[in-house]
CSV table of C-alpha atoms in Angstrom, one decimal:
chain,number,residue,atom,x,y,z
A,6,MET,CA,124.7,-9.8,1.9
A,7,THR,CA,126.0,-7.0,4.1
A,8,SER,CA,128.8,-4.4,3.8
A,9,GLY,CA,130.8,-6.3,6.5
A,10,ILE,CA,130.6,-9.6,4.6
A,11,HIS,CA,131.6,-8.3,1.3
A,12,GLU,CA,134.5,-6.3,2.9
A,13,GLY,CA,135.8,-9.5,4.3
A,14,ILE,CA,135.5,-11.2,0.9
A,15,PHE,CA,137.5,-8.5,-0.8
A,16,GLU,CA,140.1,-8.7,2.0
A,17,ALA,CA,140.6,-12.3,1.2
A,18,PHE,CA,140.7,-11.6,-2.5
A,19,GLU,CA,143.2,-8.8,-2.2
A,20,ALA,CA,145.4,-11.1,0.0
A,21,GLY,CA,145.4,-13.7,-2.7
A,22,ALA,CA,143.3,-16.3,-1.0
A,23,LEU,CA,140.4,-16.4,-3.5
A,24,ARG,CA,139.5,-15.7,-7.1
A,25,SER,CA,135.7,-16.3,-7.2
A,26,ALA,CA,132.7,-14.9,-5.3
A,27,SER,CA,129.0,-14.8,-5.7
A,28,ILE,CA,126.6,-11.9,-5.2
A,29,MET,CA,123.1,-11.5,-3.8
A,30,PRO,CA,121.0,-8.9,-5.7
A,31,VAL,CA,118.2,-9.0,-3.2
A,32,MET,CA,120.3,-7.7,-0.3
A,33,PRO,CA,120.8,-4.0,0.6
A,34,ALA,CA,124.6,-4.0,0.1
A,35,PHE,CA,124.3,-5.3,-3.5
A,36,GLU,CA,125.1,-2.0,-5.2
A,37,GLN,CA,128.2,-1.4,-3.1
A,38,ALA,CA,129.4,-5.0,-3.7
A,39,ALA,CA,128.8,-4.7,-7.4
A,40,ARG,CA,130.9,-1.5,-7.6
A,41,GLU,CA,133.8,-3.2,-5.8
A,42,ALA,CA,133.5,-6.3,-8.0
A,43,ARG,CA,133.6,-4.2,-11.1
A,44,ALA,CA,136.7,-2.5,-9.8
A,45,ALA,CA,138.4,-5.9,-9.3
A,46,GLY,CA,138.2,-6.5,-13.0
A,47,SER,CA,138.8,-9.9,-14.6
A,48,ALA,CA,140.9,-11.1,-11.6
A,49,LEU,CA,137.7,-11.9,-9.7
A,50,GLY,CA,135.0,-14.1,-11.1
A,51,VAL,CA,131.5,-13.1,-9.8
A,52,GLY,CA,128.5,-15.4,-10.0
A,53,LEU,CA,124.9,-15.2,-8.9
A,54,HIS,CA,124.2,-16.4,-5.4
A,55,LEU,CA,120.5,-17.3,-6.0
A,56,THR,CA,118.6,-16.2,-3.0
A,57,LEU,CA,115.2,-17.6,-2.0
A,58,THR,CA,115.3,-17.9,1.8
A,59,ILE,CA,116.4,-14.5,3.1
A,60,GLY,CA,115.5,-10.9,2.2
A,61,ARG,CA,112.7,-9.8,-0.2
A,62,PRO,CA,112.2,-10.8,-3.8
A,63,LEU,CA,112.8,-8.5,-6.7
A,64,THR,CA,109.5,-9.6,-8.3
A,65,CYS,CA,105.9,-10.3,-7.1
A,66,ALA,CA,106.2,-13.8,-5.8
A,67,PRO,CA,103.5,-14.7,-3.3
A,68,THR,CA,104.2,-18.4,-3.4
A,69,LEU,CA,107.8,-17.8,-2.4
A,70,THR,CA,107.1,-15.3,0.4
A,71,ASP,CA,105.4,-15.0,3.8
A,72,ALA,CA,102.6,-12.6,4.7
A,73,GLY,CA,105.1,-9.8,5.2
A,74,GLY,CA,106.6,-10.2,1.8
A,75,GLU,CA,109.9,-11.8,3.0
A,76,PHE,CA,111.2,-14.9,1.5
A,77,LEU,CA,110.3,-18.1,3.3
A,78,SER,CA,112.7,-19.9,5.6
A,79,LEU,CA,114.4,-22.9,4.1
A,80,PRO,CA,112.1,-25.5,5.8
A,81,ARG,CA,109.0,-23.6,4.7
A,82,LEU,CA,110.3,-23.3,1.2
A,83,VAL,CA,111.1,-27.0,1.0
A,84,THR,CA,107.6,-27.9,2.4
A,85,ARG,CA,105.9,-25.7,-0.3
A,86,LEU,CA,108.1,-27.2,-3.1
A,87,CYS,CA,107.3,-30.8,-2.0
A,88,THR,CA,103.6,-30.1,-1.8
A,89,GLY,CA,103.4,-28.4,-5.2
A,90,ARG,CA,102.6,-24.9,-3.8
A,91,VAL,CA,105.3,-22.9,-5.5
A,92,SER,CA,104.6,-21.3,-8.9
A,93,ARG,CA,107.2,-22.2,-11.5
A,94,ARG,CA,106.4,-19.0,-13.3
A,95,GLU,CA,107.2,-17.0,-10.1
A,96,LEU,CA,110.3,-19.0,-9.5
A,97,ALA,CA,111.5,-18.4,-13.1
A,98,ASN,CA,110.7,-14.7,-13.0
A,99,GLU,CA,112.6,-14.2,-9.7
A,100,CYS,CA,115.6,-16.2,-10.9
A,101,ARG,CA,115.7,-14.1,-14.1
A,102,ALA,CA,115.3,-10.9,-12.2
A,103,GLN,CA,118.3,-11.7,-9.9
A,104,LEU,CA,120.4,-12.6,-13.0
A,105,TYR,CA,119.4,-9.5,-14.9
A,106,ALA,CA,120.1,-7.3,-11.8
A,107,CYS,CA,123.7,-8.6,-11.9
A,108,ARG,CA,124.0,-7.7,-15.6
A,109,GLN,CA,122.4,-4.3,-15.1
A,110,ALA,CA,125.0,-3.6,-12.4
A,111,GLY,CA,127.8,-4.2,-15.0
A,112,LEU,CA,128.6,-7.8,-14.0
A,113,ALA,CA,128.8,-10.8,-16.3
A,114,PRO,CA,127.9,-13.8,-14.0
A,115,THR,CA,130.5,-16.6,-14.4
A,116,HIS,CA,128.4,-19.2,-12.6
A,117,LEU,CA,125.5,-19.8,-10.2
A,118,ASP,CA,125.3,-21.2,-6.7
A,119,GLY,CA,122.6,-20.7,-4.1
A,120,HIS,CA,122.1,-19.4,-0.6
A,121,GLU,CA,121.5,-22.5,1.5
A,122,HIS,CA,122.1,-24.4,-1.7
A,123,VAL,CA,118.5,-23.7,-2.9
A,124,HIS,CA,119.6,-24.2,-6.5
A,125,VAL,CA,119.7,-28.0,-6.1
A,126,LEU,CA,116.2,-28.3,-4.5
A,127,PRO,CA,113.5,-30.1,-6.5
A,128,VAL,CA,111.6,-27.8,-8.9
A,129,VAL,CA,114.1,-25.0,-8.3
A,130,ARG,CA,116.8,-27.1,-10.0
A,131,GLU,CA,114.8,-27.7,-13.1
A,132,VAL,CA,113.7,-24.1,-13.5
A,133,VAL,CA,117.2,-22.8,-12.8
A,134,ASP,CA,118.9,-25.2,-15.2
A,135,ALA,CA,116.6,-24.2,-18.1
A,136,ILE,CA,117.2,-20.5,-17.5
A,137,LEU,CA,121.0,-20.9,-17.3
A,138,MET,CA,121.2,-22.9,-20.5
A,139,GLU,CA,119.1,-20.2,-22.2
A,140,GLU,CA,121.4,-17.5,-20.8
A,141,GLY,CA,124.6,-19.3,-21.7
A,142,ILE,CA,125.8,-19.7,-18.1
A,143,ARG,CA,127.2,-23.2,-18.0
A,144,PHE,CA,128.9,-23.4,-14.6
A,145,ARG,CA,127.1,-24.1,-11.4
A,146,ARG,CA,127.9,-25.5,-8.0
A,147,LEU,CA,127.2,-29.1,-7.3
A,148,PRO,CA,127.5,-29.4,-3.5
A,149,PHE,CA,128.4,-33.1,-3.5
A,150,GLU,CA,131.3,-33.6,-1.1
A,151,ARG,CA,132.7,-37.1,-1.1
A,152,LEU,CA,133.2,-38.9,2.1
A,153,ARG,CA,135.9,-41.2,0.7
A,154,GLY,CA,139.3,-39.4,0.5
A,155,SER,CA,138.1,-36.6,2.7
A,156,PRO,CA,140.4,-35.6,5.7
A,157,PHE,CA,137.1,-35.2,7.7
A,158,PRO,CA,135.0,-38.2,6.6
A,159,TRP,CA,132.6,-38.1,9.5
A,160,ARG,CA,131.8,-34.4,9.8
A,161,ARG,CA,128.4,-33.1,8.9
A,162,VAL,CA,127.5,-36.5,7.3
A,163,PRO,CA,123.7,-36.0,7.2
A,164,ALA,CA,124.1,-32.6,5.5
A,165,ARG,CA,126.7,-33.9,3.1
A,166,LEU,CA,124.6,-36.9,2.1
A,167,ALA,CA,121.4,-34.9,1.7
A,168,LEU,CA,123.0,-32.3,-0.4
A,169,GLY,CA,124.8,-35.0,-2.4
A,170,VAL,CA,121.6,-36.7,-3.2
A,171,ALA,CA,120.0,-33.5,-4.3
A,172,ALA,CA,123.0,-32.4,-6.3
A,173,ARG,CA,123.3,-35.7,-8.1
A,174,SER,CA,119.6,-36.1,-8.9
A,175,GLY,CA,119.1,-34.9,-12.4
A,176,ASP,CA,122.8,-34.0,-12.7
A,177,PRO,CA,122.8,-30.9,-15.0
A,178,ARG,CA,126.1,-32.0,-16.4
A,179,GLN,CA,124.1,-34.6,-18.4
A,180,ARG,CA,122.5,-31.7,-20.2
A,181,GLY,CA,125.7,-29.8,-21.1
A,182,ALA,CA,126.2,-27.8,-17.8
A,183,ARG,CA,129.6,-27.7,-16.2
A,184,ALA,CA,130.9,-27.9,-12.6
A,185,ALA,CA,134.2,-28.4,-10.8
A,186,ASP,CA,135.5,-31.9,-10.7
A,187,ALA,CA,135.2,-32.0,-6.9
A,188,PHE,CA,133.6,-29.9,-4.2
A,189,PHE,CA,134.7,-29.2,-0.7
A,190,GLY,CA,133.7,-27.0,2.2
A,191,LEU,CA,130.7,-28.5,4.0
A,192,SER,CA,133.0,-30.4,6.3
A,193,LEU,CA,134.9,-27.2,7.2
A,194,PHE,CA,131.8,-25.1,7.8
A,195,GLY,CA,131.7,-23.9,11.4
A,196,SER,CA,135.0,-25.5,12.4
A,197,ALA,CA,136.6,-23.8,15.4
A,198,SER,CA,140.0,-25.0,14.0
A,199,PHE,CA,139.3,-23.7,10.5
A,200,ALA,CA,142.8,-22.7,9.7
A,201,ASP,CA,144.4,-26.1,10.5
A,202,ASP,CA,141.5,-27.9,8.8
A,203,LEU,CA,141.8,-25.7,5.7
A,204,LEU,CA,145.5,-26.6,5.4
A,205,ARG,CA,144.7,-30.3,5.7
A,206,GLN,CA,142.0,-29.9,3.0
A,207,LEU,CA,144.4,-28.1,0.7
A,208,ASP,CA,147.0,-30.9,1.2
A,209,ALA,CA,144.3,-33.5,0.3
A,210,LEU,CA,142.9,-31.9,-2.9
A,211,PRO,CA,142.6,-34.4,-5.8
A,212,ARG,CA,143.9,-33.8,-9.2
A,213,GLY,CA,141.7,-31.7,-11.5
A,214,THR,CA,139.5,-28.7,-10.6
A,215,SER,CA,138.1,-28.4,-7.1
A,216,GLU,CA,135.6,-25.8,-5.8
A,217,LEU,CA,136.4,-25.0,-2.1
A,218,MET,CA,133.4,-23.2,-0.5
A,219,VAL,CA,134.3,-20.6,2.1
A,220,HIS,CA,132.3,-17.8,3.9
A,221,PRO,CA,134.7,-15.1,5.1
A,222,GLY,CA,133.3,-11.8,6.4
A,223,HIS,CA,133.0,-9.2,9.1
A,224,VAL,CA,129.7,-9.3,11.1
A,225,ASP,CA,128.2,-5.9,11.8
A,226,ALA,CA,125.0,-4.5,13.1
A,227,THR,CA,123.3,-4.9,9.7
A,228,HIS,CA,123.8,-8.7,9.7
A,229,PRO,CA,120.4,-10.4,9.1
A,230,VAL,CA,118.9,-12.2,12.1
A,231,ARG,CA,117.9,-15.1,9.9
A,232,ASP,CA,121.6,-15.8,9.0
A,233,ARG,CA,123.1,-17.4,12.1
A,234,TYR,CA,126.6,-17.9,10.7
A,235,THR,CA,128.4,-15.1,12.5
A,236,THR,CA,131.6,-16.0,14.5
A,237,GLY,CA,132.5,-18.5,11.8
A,238,ARG,CA,132.8,-15.8,9.2
A,239,GLU,CA,135.4,-14.0,11.2
A,240,ILE,CA,137.3,-17.2,11.9
A,241,GLU,CA,137.3,-18.1,8.2
A,242,LEU,CA,138.6,-14.6,7.2
A,243,ARG,CA,141.4,-14.8,9.7
A,244,ALA,CA,142.4,-18.2,8.4
A,245,LEU,CA,142.2,-17.3,4.7
A,246,THR,CA,144.5,-14.2,5.2
A,247,SER,CA,146.9,-16.0,7.6
A,248,PRO,CA,150.6,-16.3,6.6
A,249,ALA,CA,150.3,-20.1,6.8
A,250,VAL,CA,147.4,-20.5,4.4
A,251,LEU,CA,148.8,-17.9,2.0
A,252,ALA,CA,152.2,-19.6,2.0
A,253,ARG,CA,150.5,-23.0,1.3
A,254,LEU,CA,148.6,-21.5,-1.7
A,255,ARG,CA,151.8,-20.1,-3.1
A,256,GLN,CA,153.7,-23.4,-3.0
A,257,GLY,CA,153.1,-24.0,-6.7
A,258,ASP,CA,151.0,-27.1,-6.7
A,259,ILE,CA,147.6,-25.2,-6.5
A,260,GLU,CA,146.4,-22.7,-9.1
A,261,LEU,CA,143.6,-20.4,-8.1
A,262,LEU,CA,141.0,-19.9,-10.8
A,263,HIS,CA,137.5,-18.6,-11.2
A,264,PHE,CA,134.7,-20.1,-13.3
A,265,GLY,CA,135.3,-17.6,-16.1
A,266,SER,CA,138.9,-18.8,-16.5
A,267,ALA,CA,138.3,-22.5,-15.9
């Protein structure tokens, strides 16, 4: 998204706290982020962070943008999707353009997720699934975080339930796609005690593969006004690079992977 955010991501990667990231081709810092991702080599898996609610599209997409040519906010996008006012052709063209931008930058996307989880919205999900199957990208994020067994069962319940319903409706795994066995991170989002909560979540991981969503980063003057997650990014970065979290990751019962190695 910005230089500060991807610098924070690479700090966490170099510390040994993460192996997977996703990139936003529509944002100004894309080229710099792509160069650093290429330099990381196969140790870092890089996916497409499909973006439809911040920045400007790579294609002509009037049904996805406002009068100034900016992507719509999430509520306005959802309204247009639910009222049939989004062109599937424009949506497909934009998705392909973002995917091809990654490849032209020398990256081979290992997976797809979405800014504000737009990839699981109605219509978007159907278009994206078809393109990913054509392009041979099988992994995608399913942001369904179970309440049962969670160390934080009552946090962000409305968001977790809404995303869970969207993610499980027309589950792409039924059509040959793949996802992690479990997903976590919504209940940690915005936590003031992120480091302690992250340790509790790591202790509670189930058997199998789990995707743990985090948003580390530095917030600088170029941070988009529409993205209001600021202080939390710095808190997450400090937690991910803290001695306690790094020691927990090295205990031997957790293996860090990316989608290209899963």
